[in-house]
Amino acid sequence: MKALRNLPGWETTLVVLVVVALLGGGVLSKDFLTGQNLSFLTANFSEILLMALTMTLLVIVAEIDLSVASILGLCSAVLGVLFAAGVPMPLAILAAFVVGGLAGLLNGLLVTRLGLPSLAVTIGTLALYRGLAYVLLGDRAIADFPQAYTNFGFGTVPGTLIPIPIALGTVLAVVTAVVLHATPFGRSLYAIGANEVAARFSGLRVERTKLLLFVMSGLMSALAGIVYTFRFASARGDNATGFELGVIAAVLLGGVSIFGGRGSVVGAVLAVFLIGLINGALTIVDVSNEILTIVTGLLLIGSVLVPNLVARVQAARQRRRLRGNTVSP
């Protein structure tokens, strides 16, 4: 309870909602709360967790990257094509990271050097990178990856039921949270998102910072693509199609302001787990993919609407409290 009291209001609400989702899933199916099911369920949103970390940083500086899932698919295709061509797996993995970094760099250059809006840029590169993935693989699927690598994708931490990708995501989430909340660099991100002009006048290198964040987003998407490829033991051009919606929904539902300057890694991570649990509970009772898409869309709308309503209510309460203090003798 003490840990809950130390959390900001919206993060506390998310903790409660995660618990409700767990209990609700248990009511829907007796198998939902089993360790094996929860292990499988959490592994299913490990890639979204990874991409949500850098997306959080981008949205805090009032930018967005809609191409993350397409970069994932492109890096998966690059990994598969190179492996099929006989390239050693470590070099193929390195090449996937290089491609992801370059994809993020292109996004960043278009936004920071040409002054184009990141929403428009990344809608375009969403199609560009997905198209390149299809050019590389067409409708083929490359499989038969070495077991030592696929074990990384769907294995668990020895002695536990914790999926290795979730353990990796948790470590990276802690690192990201420390960078965002406990370093000058993290504080500069909030300053840029709150008032970019003032941040620039105060000496912050706004364009360089944003460019770095886009490159980081590309690299994290590449990591997600590697995890996805090994988890399903398959490289395809359509891998993770549509995942960008889940990433954005999680970040915004986590309380990160779409206008920048506000948000936390803790909130985004909690929202990833909440959305994953809801989808998992619906899947286990045979809800169709179409309904799951509708749910994701509603959560995306709610992720913008609810935090802003909560912020307005809190602001109204604070104003009333200040007026009360002013009136009282």
Coordinates of C-alpha atoms in Angstrom, one line a residue, residues 15-273:
V15 CA -2.4 -0.5 -11.0
V16 CA -6.0 -1.0 -9.8
L17 CA -7.2 -1.6 -13.4
V18 CA -4.5 -4.2 -13.9
V19 CA -5.7 -6.0 -10.8
V20 CA -9.3 -5.8 -12.0
A21 CA -8.3 -7.2 -15.4
L22 CA -6.5 -10.1 -13.7
L23 CA -9.6 -10.8 -11.6
G24 CA -11.9 -10.4 -14.5
G25 CA -9.9 -12.8 -16.6
G26 CA -10.0 -15.3 -13.8
V27 CA -13.8 -15.0 -13.7
L28 CA -14.1 -15.6 -17.5
S29 CA -11.8 -18.6 -17.5
K30 CA -10.4 -20.8 -14.7
D31 CA -7.2 -21.2 -16.8
F32 CA -6.5 -17.5 -17.1
L33 CA -4.6 -17.0 -13.8
T34 CA -2.5 -20.1 -14.2
G35 CA 1.3 -19.5 -14.4
Q36 CA 1.6 -21.1 -17.8
N37 CA -1.1 -18.9 -19.3
L38 CA 0.2 -15.7 -17.8
S39 CA 3.7 -16.5 -19.1
F40 CA 2.3 -17.1 -22.6
L41 CA 0.1 -14.0 -22.4
T42 CA 2.8 -11.6 -21.3
A43 CA 5.2 -12.9 -24.0
N44 CA 2.6 -11.9 -26.5
F45 CA 3.0 -8.2 -25.8
S46 CA 6.8 -8.2 -25.2
E47 CA 7.4 -6.4 -28.6
I48 CA 4.8 -3.7 -27.8
L49 CA 6.5 -3.2 -24.4
L50 CA 9.9 -2.7 -26.0
M51 CA 8.6 -0.2 -28.6
A52 CA 6.5 1.6 -26.0
L53 CA 9.6 2.6 -24.1
T54 CA 11.1 4.8 -26.8
M55 CA 7.7 5.9 -28.0
T56 CA 7.1 7.3 -24.5
L57 CA 10.3 9.5 -24.8
L58 CA 9.2 10.7 -28.3
V59 CA 5.7 11.6 -27.2
I60 CA 7.0 13.5 -24.2
V61 CA 8.9 15.8 -26.6
A62 CA 5.7 16.2 -28.6
E63 CA 6.7 13.9 -31.5
I64 CA 5.4 10.5 -32.6
D65 CA 6.6 7.5 -34.6
L66 CA 3.9 5.6 -36.5
S67 CA 6.5 3.5 -38.4
V68 CA 7.7 1.4 -35.5
A69 CA 5.8 -1.8 -36.5
S70 CA 7.0 -1.4 -40.1
I71 CA 10.6 -1.0 -39.0
L72 CA 10.1 -4.2 -36.9
G73 CA 8.8 -6.0 -40.0
L74 CA 11.7 -4.7 -42.2
C75 CA 14.3 -5.7 -39.7
S76 CA 12.7 -9.1 -39.4
A77 CA 12.8 -9.5 -43.2
V78 CA 16.5 -8.4 -43.3
L79 CA 17.4 -10.9 -40.6
G80 CA 15.6 -13.7 -42.4
V81 CA 17.0 -12.9 -45.8
L82 CA 20.6 -12.7 -44.6
F83 CA 20.3 -15.9 -42.6
A84 CA 18.8 -17.7 -45.6
A85 CA 21.7 -16.4 -47.7
G86 CA 24.2 -18.0 -45.3
V87 CA 25.3 -15.0 -43.3
P88 CA 26.3 -15.9 -39.7
M89 CA 23.5 -15.1 -37.3
P90 CA 25.4 -12.6 -35.2
L91 CA 26.2 -10.6 -38.4
A92 CA 22.5 -10.8 -39.5
I93 CA 21.4 -9.5 -36.1
L94 CA 23.9 -6.7 -36.3
A95 CA 22.6 -5.8 -39.8
A96 CA 19.0 -5.7 -38.5
F97 CA 20.1 -3.2 -35.9
V98 CA 21.9 -1.1 -38.5
V99 CA 18.8 -1.1 -40.7
G100 CA 16.6 -0.1 -37.7
G101 CA 18.9 2.7 -36.7
L102 CA 19.0 4.0 -40.3
A103 CA 15.3 3.9 -40.6
G104 CA 15.0 5.9 -37.4
L105 CA 17.7 8.3 -38.6
L106 CA 15.7 8.9 -41.8
N107 CA 12.6 9.7 -39.8
G108 CA 14.6 12.0 -37.6
L109 CA 16.3 13.9 -40.4
L110 CA 13.0 14.5 -42.2
V111 CA 11.5 15.9 -39.0
T112 CA 14.4 17.9 -37.5
R113 CA 16.2 19.0 -40.7
L114 CA 13.3 19.6 -43.0
G115 CA 10.9 20.7 -40.3
L116 CA 8.2 18.2 -41.4
P117 CA 5.6 17.0 -38.9
S118 CA 6.4 13.6 -37.4
L119 CA 2.8 12.4 -37.9
A120 CA 3.0 12.9 -41.6
V121 CA 6.5 11.7 -42.0
T122 CA 6.0 8.4 -40.1
I123 CA 2.7 7.7 -41.9
G124 CA 4.8 7.8 -45.1
T125 CA 7.6 5.8 -43.8
L126 CA 5.2 3.3 -42.2
A127 CA 4.2 2.4 -45.8
L128 CA 7.8 2.7 -47.1
Y129 CA 9.4 0.4 -44.6
R130 CA 6.6 -2.2 -44.9
G131 CA 6.8 -2.1 -48.6
L132 CA 10.6 -2.7 -48.4
A133 CA 9.9 -5.7 -46.2
Y134 CA 7.6 -7.1 -48.8
V135 CA 10.2 -6.4 -51.6
L136 CA 12.7 -8.5 -49.6
L137 CA 10.5 -11.4 -48.8
G138 CA 7.3 -11.2 -50.9
D139 CA 4.8 -13.6 -49.4
R140 CA 7.6 -16.0 -48.4
A141 CA 8.4 -17.0 -44.8
I142 CA 11.9 -17.9 -43.7
A143 CA 12.1 -20.3 -40.8
D144 CA 14.4 -23.0 -39.4
F145 CA 16.4 -20.6 -37.2
P146 CA 18.9 -22.1 -34.8
Q147 CA 17.3 -23.4 -31.6
A148 CA 19.8 -21.4 -29.5
Y149 CA 18.2 -18.2 -30.9
T150 CA 14.6 -19.3 -31.0
N151 CA 15.0 -20.2 -27.3
F152 CA 15.6 -16.6 -26.6
G153 CA 12.3 -15.7 -28.3
F154 CA 10.0 -18.1 -26.5
G155 CA 12.1 -19.4 -23.6
T156 CA 11.8 -18.4 -20.0
V157 CA 14.2 -17.2 -17.3
P158 CA 15.7 -20.4 -15.8
G159 CA 13.7 -21.6 -12.8
T160 CA 10.8 -19.3 -13.5
L161 CA 7.9 -18.8 -15.9
I162 CA 9.0 -15.3 -16.8
P163 CA 9.5 -15.1 -20.6
I164 CA 13.0 -13.9 -21.6
P165 CA 11.7 -11.1 -23.8
I166 CA 9.6 -9.8 -20.8
A167 CA 12.6 -9.9 -18.6
L168 CA 14.6 -8.0 -21.2
G169 CA 11.8 -5.5 -21.5
T170 CA 11.6 -5.0 -17.7
V171 CA 15.4 -4.3 -17.5
L172 CA 15.2 -1.8 -20.4
A173 CA 12.1 -0.2 -18.8
V174 CA 14.1 0.3 -15.6
V175 CA 17.0 1.9 -17.5
T176 CA 14.6 4.1 -19.5
A177 CA 12.8 5.2 -16.3
V178 CA 16.1 6.1 -14.6
V179 CA 17.2 8.1 -17.7
L180 CA 13.9 9.9 -18.0
H181 CA 13.3 10.7 -14.3
A182 CA 16.7 10.9 -12.8
T183 CA 19.1 12.5 -15.3
P184 CA 19.5 16.0 -16.9
F185 CA 18.8 14.4 -20.3
G186 CA 15.4 13.2 -19.1
R187 CA 14.6 16.6 -17.6
S188 CA 15.5 18.2 -20.9
L189 CA 12.9 16.0 -22.7
Y190 CA 10.1 17.3 -20.4
A191 CA 11.4 20.9 -21.0
I192 CA 11.3 20.4 -24.8
G193 CA 7.8 18.9 -24.7
A194 CA 6.4 21.6 -22.4
N195 CA 7.8 24.6 -24.4
E196 CA 10.1 23.9 -27.3
V197 CA 10.9 27.6 -28.0
A198 CA 11.9 28.2 -24.3
A199 CA 13.9 25.0 -24.3
R200 CA 15.8 26.2 -27.4
F201 CA 16.5 29.7 -25.8
S202 CA 17.7 28.0 -22.7
G203 CA 20.5 26.3 -24.7
L204 CA 19.0 22.8 -25.2
R205 CA 19.8 21.2 -28.5
V206 CA 16.3 20.4 -29.5
E207 CA 16.9 19.1 -33.0
R208 CA 19.8 16.9 -31.9
T209 CA 17.8 15.5 -29.0
K210 CA 14.8 14.6 -31.2
L211 CA 17.1 13.1 -33.9
L212 CA 18.6 10.9 -31.2
L213 CA 15.2 9.8 -30.0
F214 CA 14.1 8.8 -33.5
V215 CA 17.3 6.7 -33.9
M216 CA 16.7 5.1 -30.5
S217 CA 13.1 4.3 -31.6
G218 CA 14.4 2.6 -34.8
L219 CA 17.0 0.6 -32.8
M220 CA 14.3 -0.5 -30.3
S221 CA 12.0 -1.5 -33.1
A222 CA 14.9 -3.5 -34.6
L223 CA 15.3 -5.3 -31.2
A224 CA 11.5 -5.9 -31.2
G225 CA 11.8 -7.4 -34.7
I226 CA 14.6 -9.7 -33.6
V227 CA 12.5 -10.9 -30.6
Y228 CA 9.4 -11.3 -32.8
T229 CA 11.3 -13.3 -35.4
F230 CA 12.8 -15.7 -32.8
R231 CA 9.6 -15.9 -30.8
F232 CA 7.6 -17.2 -33.8
A233 CA 10.7 -18.8 -35.5
S234 CA 9.6 -17.0 -38.7
A235 CA 10.6 -14.0 -40.7
R236 CA 7.8 -12.5 -42.8
G237 CA 7.2 -9.2 -44.5
D238 CA 3.9 -8.8 -42.6
N239 CA 5.3 -9.5 -39.1
A240 CA 3.6 -7.3 -36.4
T241 CA 1.3 -5.5 -38.9
G242 CA -0.8 -3.1 -36.9
F243 CA 1.3 -3.2 -33.7
E244 CA 1.8 0.6 -33.9
L245 CA -1.8 1.1 -32.7
G246 CA -1.2 -1.0 -29.6
V247 CA 2.1 0.9 -28.9
I248 CA 0.5 4.3 -29.2
A249 CA -2.6 3.2 -27.2
A250 CA -0.4 2.0 -24.4
V251 CA 1.7 5.1 -24.2
L252 CA -1.3 7.5 -24.2
L253 CA -3.3 5.3 -21.9
G254 CA -0.3 5.4 -19.6
G255 CA -0.8 9.1 -19.1
V256 CA 1.8 10.5 -21.5
S257 CA 0.3 13.7 -22.9
I258 CA -0.1 13.7 -26.7
F259 CA 0.9 17.4 -26.5
G260 CA 4.2 16.6 -24.8
G261 CA 5.8 17.6 -21.6
R262 CA 4.1 15.1 -19.3
G263 CA 4.2 11.3 -18.7
S264 CA 6.1 8.5 -17.2
V265 CA 7.6 5.2 -18.1
V266 CA 5.8 3.5 -15.2
G267 CA 2.4 4.6 -16.6
A268 CA 3.3 3.4 -20.1
V269 CA 4.5 0.0 -18.8
L270 CA 1.4 -0.5 -16.7
A271 CA -0.8 0.4 -19.7
V272 CA 1.0 -2.2 -21.8
F273 CA 0.2 -4.9 -19.3

